[in-house]
Amino acid sequence: MKLAFKLAFKNLIGAGLRTWLNVIVLSFSFVIIIAAKGILVGWDRQAKNDMADWEIGGGQYWHRNYDPYDAFSLSDAHAPVPPEFKEEIANGNMVPVLITQGTIYPGGRMQPVLIKGIHPKQNLLKLPTQNLDTTVGAIPAIIGANMARANKLQTGDYLTIRWRDANGTFDAAEICITQIFTTNVPTVDLAQVWIPIENLQSMAMLPNEATVFTFRDGNLIRRGDTGEWKLMTFETLVSEVEEMIKTKSAGQAIFYSILLILALLAIFDTQVLSIFRRQKEIGTYVALGYTRGQVVGLFTIEGAMNAILAAVVGAIYGIPFLMWFAKKGISLGVSSAEYGFAIAETMYPVYSGSLIVGTTILVLMATTIVSYWPSRKIAKMNPTEALRGKIQ
Amino acid sequence: MENIPVIKTERLTKIFPMGKGEFSALKGIDLKLGTGEFAGLIGPSGSGKTTLLNILGSLDSPSDGKALVLGQSIGKLTAKEAAKLRKEKIGFIFQSYNLLQVHTVYENVEFPLLLLNYSANERKKLVMGALEWVGLTDKIKQKPPQLSGGECQRVAIARAMVKTPSIVLADEPTANLDAVNSHNILQTMARMNEELKTTFLFATHDDKVIGYLKRKIYLKDGMIDKDVTN
């Protein structure tokens, strides 16, 4: 086996330009697959981190009637804070959020919104809620940059907000925008107004009630569902992002599969040509004591070694390139507001060990298969005719 | 000449399919070759000499009859056993040298020893010894495309001899060489035969080679026409 590898390497290097052309094309596949997949891994990581930081923490408890895709569920999706959560809330490891429907009137226009009540002193989420702990001549409110842009709102603006209380009675008040925050998580930004939870509980006549509890880490998962509260683990909450990335991944795979197929086609072609041109050599190996099966193995290793050389060549220019790419990132030219998912404007690829090893194995296996395919012909060759270089 | 037969054939027949019919390349060859013989199969193209050489080299199998090489029946060997026989006991020399083009002279000669799992020290000693025999110790780092035809054939001889095989089968070894190179090559092989007692069997129609042979087996239309020992 060692001899076959040594021989294959020697033959491959000896083939000169033909080998290097194959190797360079294949190395492009390596680098592009790793770079492209790195973007998705980076997106996945960034999206999950941003969602954890801004919205879901280590997981959430939802009121059993709460459906984030059905605003009409909100009127029934609230309940008093259960006693078992109180200690966690007091320790700052859990944040209650009350959500109701409402309407704001920016510049005389009517805009339906979700009014979200949160404690100003919380530090579990990145929301700048400390700006709710202020005294202005109205209810202090913070909104996201996309919400502000869509409604032409600025810090210090006053506007009317209208809501229905627990009895179904409409009421209205003034809010003052005390902070506009920038986030990649559209689900805490678009069409949402954050105000102090005490104010919202009082406005909605829902004292000490909440719709959602966000907790800091996974410790509370052990409790499972409790009373009216349904446990939503971190994994459940990010599953949509994962599905989205999977879809993107499949689309991306088509792109780099084409590149890989082109490289493999070049190797296949080289193998076919090699077997055609090197019949005398094949005959010589047999005459010197190789079985035809061993010659098939030698040619397969030779073809597969293209992938090993490609990995080395790819590493030479790919490592600096991928490092630069990871540092500089790539602008996708879309904002999270347009996308509807947590997505940063600049994506920073992440290259994991499994990504690099997985890609190497994929390319190596594919190359071995396309190398073996034409090499099987050797097994049917007549060695005496091969020795004379007679085309078979 | 010793009488222990290293090669023995009985009614050896080889038939090749040809279009809708068939062609008999060998028609019942009976032959015995002892250890240390320096013999040649002589005949025009199509007389069956290369076919006989290929069967004796276990590169092909007989259609009928028997071919025993070092006591092993060629027709009954598996592919693995035939490869083992070639690897350990038989050296080949070809008309067009059949050297591995991307390997150096040293590596070409070393190749059979690598297949036989010799240690690095043993390999070095044997390769240098073989190259000394053929007078190519100054060319060890060169590759076949950098050598003349005569030098290539000397490398091929060194490669065939390096493992000290029991039999060397040489198919038209001088066909691509000029007279001077042919004589050099033949003298080298004759010397090896004398000193190492290796059995040589040539397939040739070259008068230069025929002049060196101690036994001449004339083939005609797949049959032995004459068998002359000097």
Coordinates of C-alpha atoms in Angstrom, one line a residue:
Chain A
M1 CA 0.0 0.0 0.0
K2 CA 2.8 2.3 1.0
L3 CA 4.5 1.5 -2.3
A4 CA 1.3 2.2 -4.2
F5 CA 1.0 5.7 -2.6
K6 CA 4.7 6.4 -3.3
L7 CA 4.3 5.3 -6.9
A8 CA 1.1 7.1 -7.4
F9 CA 2.5 10.3 -6.0
K10 CA 5.6 10.0 -8.3
N11 CA 3.4 9.3 -11.4
L12 CA 1.1 12.2 -10.5
I13 CA 3.9 14.7 -10.1
G14 CA 5.6 13.3 -13.2
A15 CA 2.5 14.0 -15.2
G16 CA 3.3 17.7 -14.8
L17 CA 1.0 20.4 -16.1
R18 CA -2.0 18.0 -16.5
T19 CA -1.8 17.2 -12.8
W20 CA -1.5 20.8 -11.7
L21 CA -4.4 21.9 -13.8
N22 CA -6.6 19.3 -12.2
V23 CA -5.3 20.1 -8.8
I24 CA -5.8 23.9 -9.2
V25 CA -9.4 23.4 -10.3
L26 CA -10.1 21.0 -7.5
S27 CA -8.5 23.3 -5.0
F28 CA -10.9 26.0 -6.1
S29 CA -13.7 23.7 -5.2
F30 CA -12.2 23.1 -1.8
V31 CA -11.8 26.8 -1.0
I32 CA -15.1 27.8 -2.4
I33 CA -17.1 25.0 -0.6
I34 CA -15.4 25.9 2.7
A35 CA -15.9 29.7 2.1
A36 CA -19.6 29.3 1.1
K37 CA -20.4 26.8 3.9
G38 CA -18.5 29.1 6.3
I39 CA -20.9 31.9 5.5
L40 CA -23.8 29.7 6.4
V41 CA -22.2 28.5 9.6
G42 CA -21.4 32.1 10.4
W43 CA -24.9 33.2 9.7
D44 CA -26.3 30.3 11.8
R45 CA -24.0 31.3 14.7
Q46 CA -24.6 35.0 14.4
A47 CA -28.4 34.6 14.1
K48 CA -28.6 32.3 17.1
N49 CA -26.3 34.6 19.2
D50 CA -28.3 37.7 18.2
M51 CA -31.6 36.0 18.9
A52 CA -30.3 34.9 22.3
D53 CA -29.0 38.3 23.1
W54 CA -32.0 40.3 22.0
E55 CA -35.0 38.1 22.3
I56 CA -34.9 34.5 23.5
G57 CA -32.1 34.3 26.0
G58 CA -31.6 30.7 27.0
G59 CA -35.2 29.9 26.3
Q60 CA -38.7 31.1 27.0
Y61 CA -42.0 30.2 28.7
W62 CA -45.0 31.1 26.6
H63 CA -48.5 31.4 27.8
R64 CA -50.3 28.4 26.4
N65 CA -52.5 30.7 24.2
Y66 CA -49.7 32.7 22.8
D67 CA -49.1 32.4 19.1
P68 CA -46.6 35.0 17.8
Y69 CA -48.1 34.6 14.3
D70 CA -51.7 35.4 15.5
A71 CA -52.1 38.8 17.0
F72 CA -55.7 38.0 18.0
S73 CA -54.4 35.3 20.4
L74 CA -52.9 38.1 22.5
S75 CA -56.1 39.0 24.3
D76 CA -56.2 35.6 25.9
A77 CA -52.5 35.0 26.1
H78 CA -51.6 36.4 29.5
A79 CA -51.7 35.2 33.1
P80 CA -50.3 36.3 36.5
V81 CA -46.6 35.6 37.1
P82 CA -46.5 32.1 38.7
P83 CA -45.0 32.0 42.2
E84 CA -42.2 29.6 41.1
F85 CA -40.8 32.2 38.7
K86 CA -40.7 35.0 41.2
E87 CA -37.3 34.2 42.6
E88 CA -35.8 33.9 39.2
I89 CA -37.2 37.2 38.2
A90 CA -35.9 38.8 41.4
N91 CA -32.5 37.4 40.7
G92 CA -32.5 38.8 37.2
N93 CA -32.4 35.3 35.6
M94 CA -35.9 35.7 34.1
V95 CA -37.6 38.6 32.4
P96 CA -41.4 38.8 32.1
V97 CA -42.8 40.4 28.9
L98 CA -46.5 41.4 28.5
I99 CA -47.7 41.8 25.0
T100 CA -50.8 43.5 23.7
Q101 CA -52.1 44.9 20.5
G102 CA -52.1 48.6 19.9
T103 CA -52.1 51.4 17.4
I104 CA -49.8 54.4 17.1
Y105 CA -50.4 57.5 15.1
P106 CA -47.1 58.8 13.7
G107 CA -47.6 61.9 11.6
G108 CA -51.3 61.4 11.6
R109 CA -51.1 58.0 10.1
M110 CA -52.4 54.9 11.8
Q111 CA -49.9 52.0 12.4
P112 CA -50.8 48.8 14.2
V113 CA -48.1 47.7 16.6
L114 CA -47.4 45.3 19.3
I115 CA -46.9 46.9 22.6
K116 CA -44.4 45.0 24.7
G117 CA -44.0 45.7 28.4
I118 CA -40.6 44.9 29.9
H119 CA -38.9 45.7 33.1
P120 CA -36.5 48.8 32.6
K121 CA -33.9 47.3 34.9
Q122 CA -33.5 44.0 33.2
N123 CA -30.1 43.1 31.9
L124 CA -30.8 39.7 30.5
L125 CA -31.6 41.0 27.0
K126 CA -29.6 43.5 25.0
L127 CA -32.6 45.8 24.6
P128 CA -31.6 49.2 26.0
T129 CA -34.4 49.2 28.6
Q130 CA -32.6 51.5 30.9
N131 CA -33.9 54.2 28.7
L132 CA -37.4 53.3 29.9
D133 CA -36.3 54.2 33.4
T134 CA -36.7 57.9 32.9
T135 CA -39.1 60.7 33.5
V136 CA -40.5 62.4 30.5
G137 CA -43.9 64.0 30.0
A138 CA -45.3 60.8 28.6
I139 CA -44.8 57.0 28.8
P140 CA -41.2 56.3 27.9
A141 CA -40.8 54.0 24.9
I142 CA -38.0 52.5 22.9
I143 CA -38.2 51.2 19.4
G144 CA -35.9 49.6 16.8
A145 CA -34.2 51.4 14.0
N146 CA -36.3 49.7 11.3
M147 CA -39.5 50.6 13.1
A148 CA -38.2 54.2 13.4
R149 CA -37.3 54.4 9.8
A150 CA -40.6 53.0 8.6
N151 CA -42.6 55.4 10.6
K152 CA -40.2 58.4 10.4
L153 CA -39.7 58.5 14.1
Q154 CA -36.8 60.0 16.0
T155 CA -35.6 60.1 19.6
G156 CA -37.7 62.6 21.5
D157 CA -40.7 62.3 19.3
Y158 CA -44.1 62.2 21.1
L159 CA -47.0 60.2 19.6
T160 CA -50.3 58.8 20.6
I161 CA -50.8 55.2 21.3
R162 CA -54.1 53.4 21.6
W163 CA -54.9 50.0 23.1
R164 CA -57.7 47.9 24.5
D165 CA -57.7 47.0 28.1
A166 CA -58.7 43.6 29.6
N167 CA -62.3 44.6 29.5
G168 CA -62.2 45.5 25.8
T169 CA -62.3 49.2 26.4
F170 CA -60.2 51.4 24.1
D171 CA -57.9 53.9 25.7
A172 CA -55.1 56.2 24.5
A173 CA -52.0 57.9 25.9
E174 CA -48.9 59.7 24.8
I175 CA -45.6 58.0 24.5
C176 CA -42.2 59.5 24.1
I177 CA -39.4 57.8 22.1
T178 CA -36.5 57.8 24.5
Q179 CA -34.2 55.5 22.5
I180 CA -33.9 54.0 19.0
F181 CA -31.8 50.8 19.1
T182 CA -30.2 49.0 16.2
T183 CA -30.6 45.2 16.1
N184 CA -30.3 42.4 13.6
V185 CA -33.3 40.7 15.1
P186 CA -36.5 41.9 13.3
T187 CA -38.8 40.2 15.8
V188 CA -37.9 42.8 18.5
D189 CA -37.9 45.7 16.0
L190 CA -40.6 45.8 13.3
A191 CA -44.0 47.2 14.4
Q192 CA -43.1 47.0 18.1
V193 CA -43.0 49.5 20.9
W194 CA -41.3 48.7 24.1
I195 CA -42.5 50.4 27.3
P196 CA -42.1 49.7 31.0
I197 CA -44.1 46.6 32.0
E198 CA -45.7 48.3 35.0
N199 CA -47.1 50.9 32.7
L200 CA -48.5 48.3 30.3
Q201 CA -49.9 46.2 33.1
S202 CA -51.7 49.2 34.4
M203 CA -52.9 50.4 30.9
A204 CA -54.2 46.9 30.0
M205 CA -55.6 46.3 33.5
L206 CA -53.5 43.2 33.8
P207 CA -51.6 43.7 37.1
N208 CA -48.7 41.4 37.6
E209 CA -49.4 39.5 34.4
A210 CA -47.2 38.5 31.5
T211 CA -47.3 36.8 28.1
V212 CA -43.8 35.5 27.8
F213 CA -40.9 34.8 30.2
T214 CA -37.4 34.8 28.9
F215 CA -34.8 33.0 31.0
R216 CA -31.0 33.4 31.1
D217 CA -29.8 29.8 30.7
G218 CA -30.9 26.3 30.4
N219 CA -31.4 25.6 34.1
L220 CA -35.1 26.2 34.0
I221 CA -35.6 23.7 31.2
R222 CA -35.6 20.9 33.8
R223 CA -39.0 22.2 35.0
G224 CA -40.7 21.6 31.7
D225 CA -44.2 23.0 31.2
T226 CA -45.7 24.5 34.3
G227 CA -49.4 25.4 34.8
E228 CA -50.4 27.8 32.0
W229 CA -46.9 28.2 30.8
K230 CA -45.4 26.2 28.0
L231 CA -41.6 25.7 27.9
M232 CA -40.0 26.8 24.6
T233 CA -36.4 25.6 24.6
F234 CA -33.7 27.5 22.8
E235 CA -33.5 24.8 20.2
T236 CA -37.3 25.1 19.5
L237 CA -37.1 28.8 19.2
V238 CA -34.2 28.8 16.7
S239 CA -35.5 25.9 14.7
E240 CA -37.0 28.3 12.1
V241 CA -33.6 29.9 11.5
E242 CA -32.1 26.5 11.2
E243 CA -34.8 25.5 8.6
M244 CA -34.1 28.7 6.7
I245 CA -30.3 28.0 6.7
K246 CA -31.0 24.5 5.6
T247 CA -32.9 25.8 2.6
K248 CA -30.2 28.2 1.8
S249 CA -27.6 25.4 2.2
A250 CA -29.4 23.3 -0.4
G251 CA -29.5 26.1 -2.9
Q252 CA -25.8 26.8 -2.2
A253 CA -24.9 23.1 -2.7
I254 CA -26.2 23.3 -6.3
F255 CA -23.7 26.1 -7.0
Y256 CA -20.7 24.4 -5.6
S257 CA -21.7 21.0 -6.8
I258 CA -21.3 22.4 -10.4
L259 CA -17.8 23.5 -9.6
L260 CA -16.9 20.2 -8.0
I261 CA -18.4 18.3 -10.9
L262 CA -16.3 20.3 -13.3
A263 CA -13.2 19.5 -11.3
L264 CA -14.2 15.8 -11.1
L265 CA -14.9 15.7 -14.8
A266 CA -11.3 16.9 -15.5
I267 CA -10.0 14.1 -13.3
F268 CA -12.2 11.6 -14.9
D269 CA -11.0 12.7 -18.3
T270 CA -7.4 12.6 -17.2
Q271 CA -7.9 9.0 -15.9
V272 CA -9.5 7.9 -19.1
L273 CA -6.6 9.5 -21.1
S274 CA -4.0 8.0 -18.7
I275 CA -5.4 4.5 -19.2
F276 CA -5.5 5.0 -22.9
R277 CA -1.9 6.4 -23.1
R278 CA -0.2 4.4 -20.4
Q279 CA -1.0 0.9 -21.6
K280 CA 2.6 0.0 -21.9
E281 CA 3.2 1.1 -18.4
I282 CA 0.2 -0.9 -17.2
G283 CA 1.6 -4.0 -18.9
T284 CA 5.0 -3.3 -17.3
Y285 CA 3.5 -3.2 -13.9
V286 CA 1.9 -6.6 -14.5
A287 CA 5.1 -8.0 -16.0
L288 CA 7.0 -6.9 -12.9
G289 CA 4.6 -8.7 -10.6
Y290 CA 1.5 -6.6 -10.0
T291 CA -1.9 -8.2 -10.4
R292 CA -4.3 -6.3 -12.6
G293 CA -6.3 -5.5 -9.5
Q294 CA -3.3 -3.9 -7.9
V295 CA -2.8 -1.7 -11.0
V296 CA -6.5 -0.7 -10.8
G297 CA -5.7 0.3 -7.1
L298 CA -2.6 2.2 -8.2
F299 CA -4.5 4.2 -10.8
T300 CA -7.3 4.9 -8.3
I301 CA -4.9 6.1 -5.7
E302 CA -3.2 8.2 -8.3
G303 CA -6.5 9.9 -9.2
A304 CA -7.5 10.3 -5.6
M305 CA -4.2 11.9 -4.8
N306 CA -5.4 14.8 -6.9
A307 CA -7.6 15.6 -4.0
I308 CA -4.8 15.4 -1.5
L309 CA -2.6 17.7 -3.6
A310 CA -5.6 20.0 -4.1
A311 CA -6.0 20.2 -0.3
V312 CA -2.4 21.2 0.0
V313 CA -2.5 23.7 -2.8
G314 CA -5.9 25.0 -1.6
A315 CA -4.4 25.5 1.9
I316 CA -1.5 27.5 0.5
Y317 CA -3.7 30.2 -1.0
G318 CA -7.0 29.3 0.8
I319 CA -5.9 29.8 4.4
P320 CA -4.8 33.4 3.9
F321 CA -7.9 34.1 1.8
L322 CA -10.3 32.5 4.2
M323 CA -8.7 34.2 7.2
W324 CA -9.1 37.6 5.4
F325 CA -12.6 36.7 4.4
A326 CA -13.5 35.8 8.0
K327 CA -12.1 39.1 9.2
K328 CA -13.7 41.3 6.5
G329 CA -17.0 39.4 6.1
I330 CA -19.4 39.7 3.3
S331 CA -22.2 42.2 2.9
L332 CA -25.3 40.5 1.6
G333 CA -26.9 43.8 0.7
V334 CA -30.1 43.0 2.6
S335 CA -31.3 44.1 6.0
S336 CA -33.0 41.9 8.6
A337 CA -36.1 44.0 8.1
E338 CA -36.4 42.8 4.5
Y339 CA -35.4 39.3 5.3
G340 CA -37.7 38.7 8.3
F341 CA -35.0 36.7 10.0
A342 CA -32.1 37.6 12.2
I343 CA -29.4 38.5 9.7
A344 CA -26.5 40.9 10.0
E345 CA -25.8 43.3 7.2
T346 CA -22.2 41.9 7.1
M347 CA -21.9 38.2 7.5
Y348 CA -18.7 36.8 9.0
P349 CA -17.9 33.3 8.0
V350 CA -17.0 30.7 10.6
Y351 CA -14.8 27.7 9.6
S352 CA -15.2 24.8 12.0
G353 CA -13.0 21.8 12.1
S354 CA -15.9 19.6 11.1
L355 CA -16.5 21.8 8.1
I356 CA -12.9 21.5 6.9
V357 CA -12.7 17.8 7.6
G358 CA -16.1 17.1 6.1
T359 CA -15.3 19.0 2.9
T360 CA -12.0 17.2 2.6
I361 CA -13.7 13.8 3.0
L362 CA -16.4 14.7 0.5
V363 CA -13.9 15.9 -2.1
L364 CA -11.6 12.9 -1.5
M365 CA -14.4 10.4 -1.7
A366 CA -15.8 12.0 -4.9
T367 CA -12.4 12.0 -6.5
T368 CA -11.7 8.4 -5.5
I369 CA -15.0 7.3 -7.1
V370 CA -14.3 9.1 -10.4
S371 CA -10.7 7.8 -10.4
Y372 CA -11.8 4.2 -9.8
W373 CA -14.5 4.3 -12.4
P374 CA -12.3 4.5 -15.5
S375 CA -9.6 2.4 -13.8
R376 CA -11.8 -0.6 -13.8
K377 CA -11.0 -1.0 -17.5
I378 CA -7.5 -2.1 -16.6
A379 CA -8.9 -5.3 -15.0
K380 CA -10.2 -6.3 -18.4
M381 CA -7.0 -5.6 -20.2
N382 CA -4.8 -8.2 -21.8
P383 CA -1.4 -7.6 -20.3
T384 CA 0.5 -8.9 -23.4
E385 CA -1.2 -6.4 -25.6
A386 CA -0.8 -3.7 -23.0
L387 CA 2.9 -4.3 -23.0
R388 CA 3.1 -3.6 -26.7
G389 CA 1.0 -0.5 -26.1
K390 CA -1.7 -1.8 -28.3
I391 CA -4.9 0.1 -27.8
Q392 CA -7.6 -2.0 -26.2
Chain B
M1 CA 24.6 -27.1 -19.2
E2 CA 22.6 -28.6 -16.4
N3 CA 19.6 -30.8 -16.9
I4 CA 17.2 -29.6 -14.2
P5 CA 14.3 -28.3 -16.4
V6 CA 13.2 -24.8 -15.4
I7 CA 10.9 -24.6 -18.4
K8 CA 8.9 -27.6 -19.8
T9 CA 6.1 -27.5 -22.3
E10 CA 4.0 -30.5 -23.5
R11 CA 1.8 -30.1 -26.6
L12 CA 1.5 -26.4 -25.8
T13 CA -1.2 -24.9 -27.9
K14 CA -2.5 -21.3 -28.1
I15 CA -5.5 -20.3 -30.1
F16 CA -6.6 -16.7 -30.6
P17 CA -10.1 -15.8 -31.8
M18 CA -9.8 -13.9 -35.0
G19 CA -13.0 -12.4 -36.4
K20 CA -15.5 -15.2 -36.7
G21 CA -12.7 -17.9 -36.8
E22 CA -9.6 -18.5 -34.8
F23 CA -5.9 -18.5 -35.3
S24 CA -3.5 -21.1 -33.9
A25 CA -0.4 -19.2 -32.7
L26 CA 1.2 -22.3 -31.1
K27 CA 0.5 -25.8 -32.3
G28 CA 1.6 -28.4 -29.8
I29 CA 5.0 -27.2 -28.6
D30 CA 7.2 -29.6 -26.7
L31 CA 10.2 -27.9 -25.1
K32 CA 12.5 -28.3 -22.2
L33 CA 15.0 -25.7 -20.9
G34 CA 17.5 -26.4 -18.2
T35 CA 19.1 -24.1 -15.6
G36 CA 21.6 -21.7 -17.0
E37 CA 20.7 -22.1 -20.7
F38 CA 21.2 -19.2 -23.1
A39 CA 18.6 -20.0 -25.7
G40 CA 16.5 -18.2 -28.2
L41 CA 13.2 -18.7 -30.1
I42 CA 14.0 -17.8 -33.6
G43 CA 11.6 -17.2 -36.4
P44 CA 9.8 -14.6 -38.5
S45 CA 6.9 -12.5 -37.4
G46 CA 3.9 -14.6 -36.7
S47 CA 5.9 -17.8 -35.9
G48 CA 4.6 -17.7 -32.3
K49 CA 7.8 -16.8 -30.4
T50 CA 6.3 -13.9 -28.5
T51 CA 3.2 -15.9 -27.7
L52 CA 5.4 -18.7 -26.3
L53 CA 7.4 -16.2 -24.3
N54 CA 4.3 -14.5 -22.9
I55 CA 2.9 -17.9 -21.7
L56 CA 6.2 -18.9 -20.2
G57 CA 6.2 -15.5 -18.4
S58 CA 2.7 -16.2 -17.0
L59 CA 1.4 -13.2 -18.8
D60 CA -0.9 -15.4 -20.9
S61 CA -2.3 -18.9 -20.5
P62 CA -2.2 -21.9 -22.8
S63 CA -5.4 -22.9 -24.7
D64 CA -4.3 -26.5 -24.5
G65 CA -1.3 -28.6 -23.4
K66 CA 1.0 -27.8 -20.5
A67 CA 3.5 -25.1 -19.7
L68 CA 5.5 -25.7 -16.5
V69 CA 7.8 -23.0 -15.2
L70 CA 9.9 -23.8 -12.2
G71 CA 7.5 -26.7 -11.6
Q72 CA 4.4 -24.5 -11.7
S73 CA 1.7 -25.1 -14.3
I74 CA 1.0 -21.7 -15.9
G75 CA -2.6 -22.6 -17.0
K76 CA -3.5 -23.5 -13.4
L77 CA -2.1 -20.4 -11.7
T78 CA -4.5 -17.8 -10.2
A79 CA -3.8 -14.2 -11.1
K80 CA -2.2 -13.7 -7.7
E81 CA 0.0 -16.8 -8.1
A82 CA 1.0 -15.8 -11.6
A83 CA 1.9 -12.3 -10.3
K84 CA 4.0 -13.9 -7.5
L85 CA 5.9 -16.1 -10.0
R86 CA 6.7 -13.1 -12.2
K87 CA 7.6 -10.9 -9.2
E88 CA 10.0 -13.5 -7.6
K89 CA 11.4 -15.7 -10.4
I90 CA 11.1 -14.1 -13.8
G91 CA 12.8 -11.1 -15.3
F92 CA 11.5 -9.4 -18.5
I93 CA 13.4 -7.5 -21.1
F94 CA 11.4 -5.9 -23.8
Q95 CA 12.1 -4.5 -27.3
S96 CA 11.0 -1.0 -26.3
Y97 CA 12.5 -1.2 -22.8
N98 CA 9.2 -0.5 -21.0
L99 CA 10.9 1.7 -18.4
L100 CA 8.8 3.8 -16.0
Q101 CA 9.3 7.2 -17.6
V102 CA 8.8 9.4 -14.5
H103 CA 11.2 7.4 -12.4
T104 CA 15.0 7.7 -12.3
V105 CA 17.4 5.0 -13.4
Y106 CA 17.9 4.1 -9.8
E107 CA 14.1 3.9 -9.1
N108 CA 13.5 1.8 -12.2
V109 CA 16.0 -0.7 -11.1
E110 CA 14.8 -0.5 -7.5
F111 CA 11.2 -1.2 -8.4
P112 CA 11.2 -5.0 -8.4
L113 CA 13.0 -5.0 -5.0
L114 CA 10.3 -2.7 -3.6
L115 CA 7.7 -5.3 -4.7
L116 CA 9.7 -7.9 -2.9
N117 CA 9.9 -5.9 0.3
Y118 CA 13.7 -5.7 0.5
S119 CA 15.0 -3.3 3.2
A120 CA 16.4 0.1 2.1
N121 CA 20.0 -1.0 2.7
E122 CA 19.6 -4.3 0.8
R123 CA 17.9 -2.4 -2.1
K124 CA 20.7 0.1 -2.3
K125 CA 23.4 -2.6 -2.4
L126 CA 21.6 -4.7 -5.0
V127 CA 20.6 -1.7 -7.2
M128 CA 24.1 -0.3 -7.3
G129 CA 25.5 -3.8 -7.9
A130 CA 23.1 -4.3 -10.9
L131 CA 23.9 -0.9 -12.3
E132 CA 27.6 -1.6 -12.0
W133 CA 27.0 -4.8 -14.1
V134 CA 25.6 -2.7 -16.9
G135 CA 27.9 0.2 -16.4
L136 CA 25.4 2.9 -15.5
T137 CA 26.4 3.9 -12.0
D138 CA 27.0 7.5 -13.2
K139 CA 23.4 7.8 -14.5
I140 CA 21.4 6.9 -11.4
K141 CA 19.6 10.2 -11.2
Q142 CA 18.7 10.5 -14.8
K143 CA 15.3 9.6 -16.2
P144 CA 14.7 7.4 -19.2
P145 CA 13.9 10.3 -21.6
Q146 CA 17.5 11.6 -20.9
L147 CA 19.1 8.3 -21.9
S148 CA 20.1 6.8 -25.2
G149 CA 18.4 3.6 -26.5
G150 CA 21.4 1.5 -25.5
E151 CA 21.4 3.0 -22.0
C152 CA 17.7 2.4 -21.6
Q153 CA 18.1 -1.2 -22.5
R154 CA 20.9 -1.6 -20.0
V155 CA 18.6 -0.1 -17.4
A156 CA 16.0 -2.7 -18.4
I157 CA 18.6 -5.5 -18.1
A158 CA 19.6 -4.2 -14.6
R159 CA 15.9 -4.1 -13.6
A160 CA 15.4 -7.7 -14.8
M161 CA 18.6 -9.0 -13.1
V162 CA 18.5 -7.0 -9.8
K163 CA 16.4 -9.6 -8.1
T164 CA 18.5 -12.5 -9.5
P165 CA 15.6 -14.2 -11.2
S166 CA 15.7 -17.9 -12.2
I167 CA 14.7 -17.0 -15.8
V168 CA 15.1 -13.9 -17.9
L169 CA 12.7 -13.7 -20.9
A170 CA 13.9 -11.2 -23.5
D171 CA 11.6 -10.2 -26.4
E172 CA 13.6 -8.8 -29.3
P173 CA 15.9 -6.9 -26.9
T174 CA 18.1 -5.5 -29.6
A175 CA 15.5 -4.6 -32.2
N176 CA 15.8 -0.8 -31.4
L177 CA 19.5 -0.7 -31.0
D178 CA 22.5 -0.2 -33.3
A179 CA 25.1 -2.8 -33.8
V180 CA 27.6 -1.5 -31.2
N181 CA 24.9 -1.2 -28.5
S182 CA 23.4 -4.6 -29.4
H183 CA 26.8 -6.3 -28.9
N184 CA 27.4 -4.5 -25.6
I185 CA 24.0 -5.6 -24.3
L186 CA 24.4 -9.1 -25.5
Q187 CA 27.8 -9.4 -24.0
T188 CA 26.4 -8.2 -20.7
M189 CA 23.7 -10.7 -20.8
A190 CA 26.0 -13.5 -21.8
R191 CA 28.3 -12.6 -18.9
M192 CA 25.4 -12.6 -16.5
N193 CA 24.4 -16.0 -17.8
E194 CA 27.9 -17.3 -17.3
E195 CA 28.4 -15.9 -13.8
L196 CA 24.9 -16.0 -12.3
K197 CA 23.7 -19.2 -14.1
T198 CA 20.4 -17.5 -14.9
T199 CA 18.4 -19.1 -17.7
F200 CA 17.9 -16.7 -20.6
L201 CA 15.3 -17.2 -23.3
F202 CA 15.2 -14.8 -26.2
A203 CA 12.6 -14.2 -28.8
T204 CA 14.4 -12.8 -31.8
H205 CA 15.1 -12.8 -35.5
D206 CA 18.1 -10.6 -35.2
D207 CA 21.3 -12.2 -36.4
K208 CA 23.4 -10.4 -33.8
V209 CA 21.5 -12.1 -31.1
I210 CA 21.4 -15.4 -32.8
G211 CA 25.2 -15.3 -32.9
Y212 CA 25.4 -15.2 -29.1
L213 CA 22.9 -18.0 -28.5
K214 CA 24.1 -21.4 -27.2
R215 CA 20.8 -23.0 -28.2
K216 CA 18.6 -22.0 -31.1
I217 CA 15.0 -23.1 -31.3
Y218 CA 13.6 -22.3 -34.7
L219 CA 9.8 -21.8 -34.8
K220 CA 7.7 -21.9 -37.9
D221 CA 3.9 -21.4 -38.0
G222 CA 3.6 -22.1 -34.3
M223 CA 5.7 -25.3 -34.4
I224 CA 9.3 -26.1 -33.5
D225 CA 11.1 -26.5 -36.8
K226 CA 14.6 -27.0 -35.6
D227 CA 16.3 -27.2 -32.1
V228 CA 20.1 -26.7 -32.4
T229 CA 22.5 -26.6 -29.5
N230 CA 26.1 -25.4 -30.1

